[in-house]
Amino acid sequence: MTVNQLLCKERKKQHLSVRKLAEIIQIKYDYFVSKSTLNYIEQPGKGIDAKLLFILIDYYQLDIVKIQNIFLAEKNKKSSHKE
């Protein structure tokens, strides 16, 4: 599972539309994020802004070590494909 897939899964698990999540982030964290950005980061292999990632980790109450391990696994997978 990638971080992108995990974020999408968490949003759907909480029955949130992208629009509703954008509104929640704006209200709770005073941070504007567009619906298109939220859609973009849920696609496999797409990058995510660090601040937005930390906001989503906090909002979904995710384990930051789990996120770190997913990132490292993705990096190692990409590195092994280059060799």
Coordinates of N, CA and C in Angstrom, one line a residue:
M1 N 0.8 -1.2 0.0 CA 0.0 0.0 0.0 C 0.9 1.2 0.0
T2 N 0.5 2.2 -0.8 CA 1.3 3.5 -0.8 C 0.6 4.5 0.1
V3 N 1.3 5.6 0.4 CA 0.8 6.6 1.2 C -0.5 7.2 0.5
N4 N -0.4 7.3 -0.8 CA -1.6 7.9 -1.6 C -2.8 7.0 -1.4
Q5 N -2.6 5.7 -1.5 CA -3.7 4.7 -1.3 C -4.2 4.8 0.2
L6 N -3.3 4.9 1.1 CA -3.7 5.0 2.5 C -4.6 6.2 2.8
L7 N -4.2 7.4 2.2 CA -5.0 8.6 2.4 C -6.3 8.5 1.8
C8 N -6.4 7.9 0.6 CA -7.7 7.7 0.0 C -8.6 6.8 0.8
K9 N -8.0 5.7 1.3 CA -8.7 4.7 2.1 C -9.3 5.4 3.4
E10 N -8.5 6.2 4.0 CA -8.9 6.8 5.3 C -10.0 7.8 5.0
R11 N -9.9 8.6 3.9 CA -11.0 9.5 3.6 C -12.3 8.8 3.4
K12 N -12.3 7.7 2.6 CA -13.5 6.9 2.3 C -14.0 6.2 3.5
K13 N -13.1 5.7 4.4 CA -13.5 5.1 5.6 C -14.3 6.0 6.5
Q14 N -14.0 7.3 6.5 CA -14.7 8.3 7.2 C -15.9 8.9 6.5
H15 N -16.2 8.3 5.3 CA -17.3 8.7 4.5 C -17.3 10.2 4.1
L16 N -16.1 10.7 3.8 CA -15.9 12.1 3.5 C -15.7 12.3 2.0
S17 N -16.4 13.3 1.4 CA -16.1 13.6 0.0 C -14.9 14.5 0.0
V18 N -14.3 14.7 -1.1 CA -13.1 15.5 -1.2 C -13.5 16.9 -0.8
R19 N -14.6 17.4 -1.2 CA -15.1 18.7 -0.9 C -15.2 18.9 0.6
K20 N -15.8 17.9 1.3 CA -16.0 18.0 2.7 C -14.7 18.1 3.4
L21 N -13.7 17.2 3.0 CA -12.4 17.2 3.6 C -11.7 18.5 3.4
A22 N -11.8 19.1 2.2 CA -11.2 20.4 2.0 C -11.8 21.5 2.9
E23 N -13.1 21.4 3.2 CA -13.8 22.3 4.1 C -13.3 22.1 5.5
I24 N -13.2 20.9 5.9 CA -12.7 20.6 7.3 C -11.3 21.1 7.5
I25 N -10.4 20.9 6.5 CA -9.0 21.3 6.7 C -9.0 22.8 6.8
Q26 N -9.8 23.5 6.0 CA -9.8 25.0 6.0 C -10.3 25.5 7.4
I27 N -11.3 24.9 8.0 CA -11.8 25.3 9.2 C -10.9 24.9 10.4
K28 N -10.6 23.6 10.5 CA -9.8 23.1 11.6 C -8.4 23.5 11.6
Y29 N -7.7 23.6 10.5 CA -6.3 23.9 10.4 C -6.0 25.3 9.8
D30 N -7.0 26.0 9.4 CA -6.8 27.3 8.7 C -5.8 27.2 7.5
Y31 N -6.0 26.1 6.7 CA -5.1 25.8 5.6 C -6.0 25.5 4.4
F32 N -5.8 26.3 3.3 CA -6.6 26.1 2.1 C -6.0 25.0 1.3
V33 N -6.8 24.1 0.9 CA -6.4 23.1 -0.1 C -7.5 22.8 -1.0
S34 N -7.2 22.8 -2.3 CA -8.3 22.7 -3.3 C -8.7 21.2 -3.4
K35 N -9.9 21.0 -3.9 CA -10.4 19.6 -4.2 C -9.5 18.9 -5.2
S36 N -9.0 19.7 -6.2 CA -8.2 19.0 -7.2 C -6.9 18.5 -6.6
T37 N -6.3 19.3 -5.6 CA -5.1 18.9 -4.9 C -5.4 17.6 -4.1
L38 N -6.5 17.5 -3.4 CA -6.8 16.3 -2.7 C -7.0 15.1 -3.6
N39 N -7.7 15.3 -4.7 CA -7.8 14.3 -5.7 C -6.4 13.8 -6.2
Y40 N -5.6 14.8 -6.5 CA -4.3 14.5 -7.1 C -3.4 13.6 -6.1
I41 N -3.4 14.0 -4.8 CA -2.5 13.3 -3.9 C -3.0 11.9 -3.6
E42 N -4.3 11.5 -4.0 CA -4.8 10.2 -3.8 C -4.4 9.3 -4.9
Q43 N -3.9 9.8 -6.0 CA -3.5 9.0 -7.1 C -2.1 8.4 -6.9
P44 N -1.9 7.1 -7.2 CA -0.6 6.4 -7.0 C 0.5 7.2 -7.6
G45 N 1.6 7.3 -6.8 CA 2.8 7.9 -7.3 C 2.9 9.4 -7.3
K46 N 1.8 10.1 -6.9 CA 1.8 11.5 -6.9 C 2.4 12.0 -5.6
G47 N 3.1 13.2 -5.7 CA 3.7 13.8 -4.5 C 2.7 14.5 -3.6
I48 N 3.1 14.8 -2.4 CA 2.2 15.4 -1.5 C 3.1 16.5 -0.7
D49 N 2.5 17.6 -0.5 CA 3.1 18.7 0.2 C 3.3 18.3 1.7
A50 N 4.4 18.5 2.3 CA 4.7 18.1 3.7 C 3.7 18.6 4.7
K51 N 3.4 19.9 4.6 CA 2.4 20.5 5.5 C 1.1 19.8 5.4
L52 N 0.6 19.6 4.2 CA -0.7 18.9 4.0 C -0.6 17.4 4.5
L53 N 0.5 16.8 4.3 CA 0.7 15.4 4.8 C 0.5 15.4 6.4
F54 N 1.2 16.3 7.0 CA 1.1 16.4 8.5 C -0.3 16.7 9.0
I55 N -1.0 17.6 8.2 CA -2.4 17.9 8.6 C -3.3 16.6 8.5
L56 N -3.1 15.9 7.4 CA -3.9 14.7 7.2 C -3.5 13.6 8.2
I57 N -2.2 13.5 8.5 CA -1.8 12.5 9.6 C -2.5 12.9 10.9
D58 N -2.5 14.2 11.2 CA -3.2 14.6 12.5 C -4.7 14.3 12.4
Y59 N -5.3 14.8 11.3 CA -6.8 14.6 11.2 C -7.2 13.2 11.2
Y60 N -6.6 12.3 10.5 CA -6.9 10.9 10.5 C -6.4 10.1 11.7
Q61 N -5.5 10.8 12.5 CA -4.9 10.2 13.6 C -4.1 8.9 13.2
L62 N -3.3 9.1 12.2 CA -2.4 8.1 11.6 C -1.1 8.0 12.4
D63 N -0.5 6.8 12.4 CA 0.8 6.6 13.1 C 1.9 7.1 12.1
I64 N 2.6 8.1 12.6 CA 3.6 8.7 11.7 C 4.7 7.7 11.4
V65 N 5.0 6.8 12.3 CA 6.0 5.7 12.0 C 5.5 4.8 10.9
K66 N 4.3 4.5 10.9 CA 3.7 3.7 9.8 C 3.8 4.4 8.4
I67 N 3.6 5.7 8.4 CA 3.7 6.5 7.2 C 5.2 6.5 6.8
Q68 N 6.1 6.7 7.7 CA 7.5 6.7 7.4 C 7.9 5.4 6.8
N69 N 7.5 4.3 7.4 CA 7.8 3.0 6.8 C 7.3 2.8 5.4
I70 N 6.1 3.3 5.2 CA 5.5 3.2 3.8 C 6.4 4.0 2.8
F71 N 6.8 5.2 3.2 CA 7.6 6.0 2.3 C 8.9 5.3 2.1
L72 N 9.5 4.7 3.1 CA 10.8 4.0 2.9 C 10.7 2.8 2.1
A73 N 9.6 2.1 2.2 CA 9.4 0.9 1.4 C 9.2 1.3 -0.1
E74 N 8.5 2.4 -0.3 CA 8.3 2.9 -1.7 C 9.6 3.3 -2.3
K75 N 10.5 4.0 -1.5 CA 11.8 4.4 -1.9 C 12.7 3.2 -2.3
N76 N 12.7 2.2 -1.4 CA 13.5 1.0 -1.6 C 13.0 0.3 -2.8
K77 N 11.7 0.2 -3.0 CA 11.2 -0.4 -4.2 C 11.6 0.3 -5.5
K78 N 11.6 1.6 -5.5 CA 12.0 2.4 -6.7 C 13.5 2.2 -6.9
S79 N 14.3 2.2 -5.8 CA 15.8 2.0 -5.9 C 16.1 0.6 -6.5
S80 N 15.4 -0.4 -6.1 CA 15.7 -1.7 -6.6 C 15.4 -1.9 -8.0
H81 N 14.4 -1.1 -8.5 CA 14.0 -1.2 -9.9 C 15.1 -0.5 -10.8
K82 N 15.9 0.4 -10.3 CA 16.9 1.1 -11.0 C 18.1 0.3 -11.2
E83 N 18.3 -0.7 -10.4 CA 19.6 -1.5 -10.4 C 19.5 -2.6 -11.5

